[in-house]
PDB file of N, CA and C in Angstrom:
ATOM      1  N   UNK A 181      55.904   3.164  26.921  1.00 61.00           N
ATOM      2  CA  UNK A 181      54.524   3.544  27.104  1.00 61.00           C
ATOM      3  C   UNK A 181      54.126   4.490  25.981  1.00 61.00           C
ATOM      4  N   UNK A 182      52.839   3.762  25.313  1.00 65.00           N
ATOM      5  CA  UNK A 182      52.384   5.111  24.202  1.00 65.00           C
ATOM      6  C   UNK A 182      52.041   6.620  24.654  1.00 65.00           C
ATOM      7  N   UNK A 183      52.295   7.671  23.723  1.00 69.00           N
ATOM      8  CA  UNK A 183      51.646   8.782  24.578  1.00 69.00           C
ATOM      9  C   UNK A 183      49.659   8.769  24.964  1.00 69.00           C
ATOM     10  N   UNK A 184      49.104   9.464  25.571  1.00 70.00           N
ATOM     11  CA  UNK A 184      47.873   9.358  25.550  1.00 70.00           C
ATOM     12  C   UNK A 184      47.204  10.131  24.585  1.00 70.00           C
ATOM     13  N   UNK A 185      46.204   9.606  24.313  1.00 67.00           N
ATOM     14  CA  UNK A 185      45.360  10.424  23.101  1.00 67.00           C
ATOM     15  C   UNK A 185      43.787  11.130  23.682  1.00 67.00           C
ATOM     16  N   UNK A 186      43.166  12.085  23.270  1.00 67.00           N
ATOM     17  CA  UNK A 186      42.130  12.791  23.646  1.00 67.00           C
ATOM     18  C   UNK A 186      41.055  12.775  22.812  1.00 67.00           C
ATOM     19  N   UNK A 187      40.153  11.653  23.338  1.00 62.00           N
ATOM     20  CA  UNK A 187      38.458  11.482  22.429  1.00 62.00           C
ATOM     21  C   UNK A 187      37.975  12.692  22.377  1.00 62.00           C
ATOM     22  N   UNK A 188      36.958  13.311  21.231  1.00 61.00           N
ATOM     23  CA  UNK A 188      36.186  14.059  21.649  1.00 61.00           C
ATOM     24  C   UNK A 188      34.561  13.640  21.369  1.00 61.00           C
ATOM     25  N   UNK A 189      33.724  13.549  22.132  1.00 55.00           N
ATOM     26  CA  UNK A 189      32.343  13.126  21.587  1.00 55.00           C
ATOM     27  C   UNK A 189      31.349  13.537  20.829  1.00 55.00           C
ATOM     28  N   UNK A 190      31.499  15.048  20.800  1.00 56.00           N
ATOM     29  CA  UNK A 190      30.979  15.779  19.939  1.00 56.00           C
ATOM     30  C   UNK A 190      31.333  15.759  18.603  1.00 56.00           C
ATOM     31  N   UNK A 191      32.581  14.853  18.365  1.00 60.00           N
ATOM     32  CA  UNK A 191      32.932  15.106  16.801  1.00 60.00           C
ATOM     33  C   UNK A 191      31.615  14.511  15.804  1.00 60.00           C
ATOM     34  N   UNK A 192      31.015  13.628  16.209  1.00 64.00           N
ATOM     35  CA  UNK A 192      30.502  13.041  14.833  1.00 64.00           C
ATOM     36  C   UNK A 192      29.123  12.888  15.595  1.00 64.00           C
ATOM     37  N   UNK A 193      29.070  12.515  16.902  1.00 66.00           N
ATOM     38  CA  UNK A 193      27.772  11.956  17.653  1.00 66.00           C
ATOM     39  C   UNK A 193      27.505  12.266  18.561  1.00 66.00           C
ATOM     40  N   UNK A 194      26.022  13.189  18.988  1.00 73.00           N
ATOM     41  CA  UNK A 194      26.179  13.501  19.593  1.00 73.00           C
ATOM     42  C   UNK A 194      24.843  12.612  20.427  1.00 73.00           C
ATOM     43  N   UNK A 195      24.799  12.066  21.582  1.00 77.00           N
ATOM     44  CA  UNK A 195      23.630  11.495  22.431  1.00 77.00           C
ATOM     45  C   UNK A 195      22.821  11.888  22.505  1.00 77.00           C
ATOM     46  N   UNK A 196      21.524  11.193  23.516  1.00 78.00           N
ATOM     47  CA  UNK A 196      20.205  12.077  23.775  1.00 78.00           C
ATOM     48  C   UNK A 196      19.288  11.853  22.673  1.00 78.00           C
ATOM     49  N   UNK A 197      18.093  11.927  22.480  1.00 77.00           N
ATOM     50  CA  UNK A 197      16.823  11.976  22.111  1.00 77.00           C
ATOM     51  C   UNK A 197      16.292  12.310  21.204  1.00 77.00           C
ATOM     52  N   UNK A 198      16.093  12.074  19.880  1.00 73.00           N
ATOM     53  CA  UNK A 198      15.905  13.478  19.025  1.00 73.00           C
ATOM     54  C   UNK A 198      14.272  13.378  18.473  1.00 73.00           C
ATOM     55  N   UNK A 199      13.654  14.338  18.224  1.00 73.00           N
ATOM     56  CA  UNK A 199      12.179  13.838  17.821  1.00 73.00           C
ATOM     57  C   UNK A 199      12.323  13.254  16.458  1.00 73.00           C
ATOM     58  N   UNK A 200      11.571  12.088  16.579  1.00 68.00           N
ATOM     59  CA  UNK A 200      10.997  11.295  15.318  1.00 68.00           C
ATOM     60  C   UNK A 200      10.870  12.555  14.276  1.00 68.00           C
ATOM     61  N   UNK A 201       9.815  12.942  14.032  1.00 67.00           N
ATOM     62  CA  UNK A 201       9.668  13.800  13.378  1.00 67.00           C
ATOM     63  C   UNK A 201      11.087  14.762  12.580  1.00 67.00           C
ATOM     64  N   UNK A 202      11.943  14.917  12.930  1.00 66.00           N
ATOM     65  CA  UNK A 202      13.155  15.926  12.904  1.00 66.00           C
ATOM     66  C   UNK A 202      14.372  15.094  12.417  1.00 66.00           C
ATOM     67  N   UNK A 203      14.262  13.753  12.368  1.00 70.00           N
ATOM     68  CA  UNK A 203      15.270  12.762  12.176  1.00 70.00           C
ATOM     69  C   UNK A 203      14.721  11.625  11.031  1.00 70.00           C
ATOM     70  N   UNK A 204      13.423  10.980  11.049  1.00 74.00           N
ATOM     71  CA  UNK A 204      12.924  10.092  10.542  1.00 74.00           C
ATOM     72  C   UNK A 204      12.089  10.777   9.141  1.00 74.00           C
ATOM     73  N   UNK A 205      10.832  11.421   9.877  1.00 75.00           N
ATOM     74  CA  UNK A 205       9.626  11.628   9.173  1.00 75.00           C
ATOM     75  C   UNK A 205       9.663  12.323   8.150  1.00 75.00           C
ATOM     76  N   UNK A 206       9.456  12.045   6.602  1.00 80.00           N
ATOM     77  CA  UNK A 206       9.491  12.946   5.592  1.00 80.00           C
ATOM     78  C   UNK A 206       8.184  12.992   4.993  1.00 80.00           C
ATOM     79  N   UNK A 207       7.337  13.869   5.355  1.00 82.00           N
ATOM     80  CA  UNK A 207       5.990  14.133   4.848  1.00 82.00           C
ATOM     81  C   UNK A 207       5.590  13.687   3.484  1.00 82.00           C
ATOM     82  N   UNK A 208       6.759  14.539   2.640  1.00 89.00           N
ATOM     83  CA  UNK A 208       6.549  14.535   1.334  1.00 89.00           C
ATOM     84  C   UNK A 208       7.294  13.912   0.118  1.00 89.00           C
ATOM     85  N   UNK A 209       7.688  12.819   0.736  1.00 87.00           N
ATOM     86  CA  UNK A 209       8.538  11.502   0.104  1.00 87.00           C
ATOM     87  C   UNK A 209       7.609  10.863  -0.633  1.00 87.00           C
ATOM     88  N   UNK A 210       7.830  10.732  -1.793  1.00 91.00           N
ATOM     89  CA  UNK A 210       7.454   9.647  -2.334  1.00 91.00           C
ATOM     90  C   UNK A 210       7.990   8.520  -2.619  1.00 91.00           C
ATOM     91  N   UNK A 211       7.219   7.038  -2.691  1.00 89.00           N
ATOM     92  CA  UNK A 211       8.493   6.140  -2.897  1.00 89.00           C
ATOM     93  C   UNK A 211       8.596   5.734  -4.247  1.00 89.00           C
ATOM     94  N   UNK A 212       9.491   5.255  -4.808  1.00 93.00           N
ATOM     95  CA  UNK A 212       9.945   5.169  -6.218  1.00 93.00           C
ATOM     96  C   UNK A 212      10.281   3.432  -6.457  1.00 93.00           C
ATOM     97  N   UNK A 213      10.077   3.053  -7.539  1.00 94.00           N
ATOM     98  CA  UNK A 213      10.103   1.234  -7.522  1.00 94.00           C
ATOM     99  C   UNK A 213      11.395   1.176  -7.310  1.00 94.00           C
ATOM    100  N   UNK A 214      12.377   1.253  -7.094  1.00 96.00           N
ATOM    101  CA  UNK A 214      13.155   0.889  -7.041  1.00 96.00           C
ATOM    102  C   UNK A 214      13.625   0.741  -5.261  1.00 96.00           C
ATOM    103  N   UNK A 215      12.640   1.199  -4.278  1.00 92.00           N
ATOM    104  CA  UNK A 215      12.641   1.119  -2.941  1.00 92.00           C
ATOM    105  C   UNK A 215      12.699  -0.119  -2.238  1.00 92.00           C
ATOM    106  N   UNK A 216      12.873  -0.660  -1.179  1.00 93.00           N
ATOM    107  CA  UNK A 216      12.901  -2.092  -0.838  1.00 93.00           C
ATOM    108  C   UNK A 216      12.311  -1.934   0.424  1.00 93.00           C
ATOM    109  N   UNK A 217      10.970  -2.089   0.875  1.00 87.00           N
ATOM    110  CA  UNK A 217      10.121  -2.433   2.108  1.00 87.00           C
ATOM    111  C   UNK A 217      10.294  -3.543   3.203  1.00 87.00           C
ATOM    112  N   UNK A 218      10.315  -3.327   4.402  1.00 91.00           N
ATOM    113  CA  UNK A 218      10.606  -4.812   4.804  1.00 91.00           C
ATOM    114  C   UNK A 218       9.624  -4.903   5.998  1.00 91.00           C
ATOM    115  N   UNK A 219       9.206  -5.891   6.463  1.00 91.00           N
ATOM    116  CA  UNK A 219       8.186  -5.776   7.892  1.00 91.00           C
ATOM    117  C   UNK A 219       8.872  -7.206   8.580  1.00 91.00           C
ATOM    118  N   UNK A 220       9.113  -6.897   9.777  1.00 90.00           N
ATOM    119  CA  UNK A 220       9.835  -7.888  10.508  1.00 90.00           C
ATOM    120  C   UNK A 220       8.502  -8.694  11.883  1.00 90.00           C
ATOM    121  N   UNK A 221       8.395  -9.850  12.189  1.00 88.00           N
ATOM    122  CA  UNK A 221       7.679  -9.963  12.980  1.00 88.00           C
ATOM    123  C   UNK A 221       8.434 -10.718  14.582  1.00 88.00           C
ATOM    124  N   UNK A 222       8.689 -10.188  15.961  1.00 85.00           N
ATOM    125  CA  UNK A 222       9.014 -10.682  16.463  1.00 85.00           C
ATOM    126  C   UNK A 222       8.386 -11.264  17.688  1.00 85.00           C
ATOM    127  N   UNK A 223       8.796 -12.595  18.148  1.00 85.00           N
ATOM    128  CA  UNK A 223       7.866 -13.764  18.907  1.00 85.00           C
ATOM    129  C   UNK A 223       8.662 -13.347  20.475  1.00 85.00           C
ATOM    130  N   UNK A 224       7.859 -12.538  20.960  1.00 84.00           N
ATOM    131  CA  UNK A 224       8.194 -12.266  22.740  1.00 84.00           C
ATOM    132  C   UNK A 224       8.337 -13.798  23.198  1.00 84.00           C
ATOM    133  N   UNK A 225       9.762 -13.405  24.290  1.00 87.00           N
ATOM    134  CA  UNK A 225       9.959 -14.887  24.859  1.00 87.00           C
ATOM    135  C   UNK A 225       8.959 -14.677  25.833  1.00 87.00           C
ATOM    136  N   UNK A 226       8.651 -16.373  26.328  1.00 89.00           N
ATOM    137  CA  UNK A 226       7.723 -16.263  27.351  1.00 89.00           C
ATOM    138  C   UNK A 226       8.014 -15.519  29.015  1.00 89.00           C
ATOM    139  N   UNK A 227       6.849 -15.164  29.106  1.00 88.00           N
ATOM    140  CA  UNK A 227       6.789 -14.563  30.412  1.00 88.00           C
ATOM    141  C   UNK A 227       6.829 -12.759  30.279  1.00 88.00           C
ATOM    142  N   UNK A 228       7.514 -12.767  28.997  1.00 82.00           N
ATOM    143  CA  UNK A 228       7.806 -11.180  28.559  1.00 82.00           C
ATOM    144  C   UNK A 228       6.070 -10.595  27.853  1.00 82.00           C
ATOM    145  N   UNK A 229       5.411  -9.869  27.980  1.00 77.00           N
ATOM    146  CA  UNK A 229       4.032  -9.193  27.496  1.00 77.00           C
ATOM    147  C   UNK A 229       4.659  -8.321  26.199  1.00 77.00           C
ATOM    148  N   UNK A 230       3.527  -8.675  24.938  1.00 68.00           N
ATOM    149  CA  UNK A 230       4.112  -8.293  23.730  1.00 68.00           C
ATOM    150  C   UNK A 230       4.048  -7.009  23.864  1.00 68.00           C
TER     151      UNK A 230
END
């Protein structure tokens, strides 16, 4: 039998919610040509409201 080993969750990730703003949003980014944009469009299966 191997010995047992001990996860910890806090090492790298931690769960829960974080505001957009505080994670995503950079006010004062500019983008530079060399950036790559993408817009995805997806088709709700039926019965599902888009």
């Amino acid at each position: 039998m191997s010995p047992q080993t001990e996860t910890k969750a806090s090492v790298g990730f931690k769960a829960g919610v974080k505001d957009y703003k505080l994670t995503y949003y950079t006010p004062e980014y500019e983008t530079k040509p060399t950036d790559i944009l993408a817009a995805f469009r997806v088709t709700p299966q039926p019965g599902v409201p888009p």
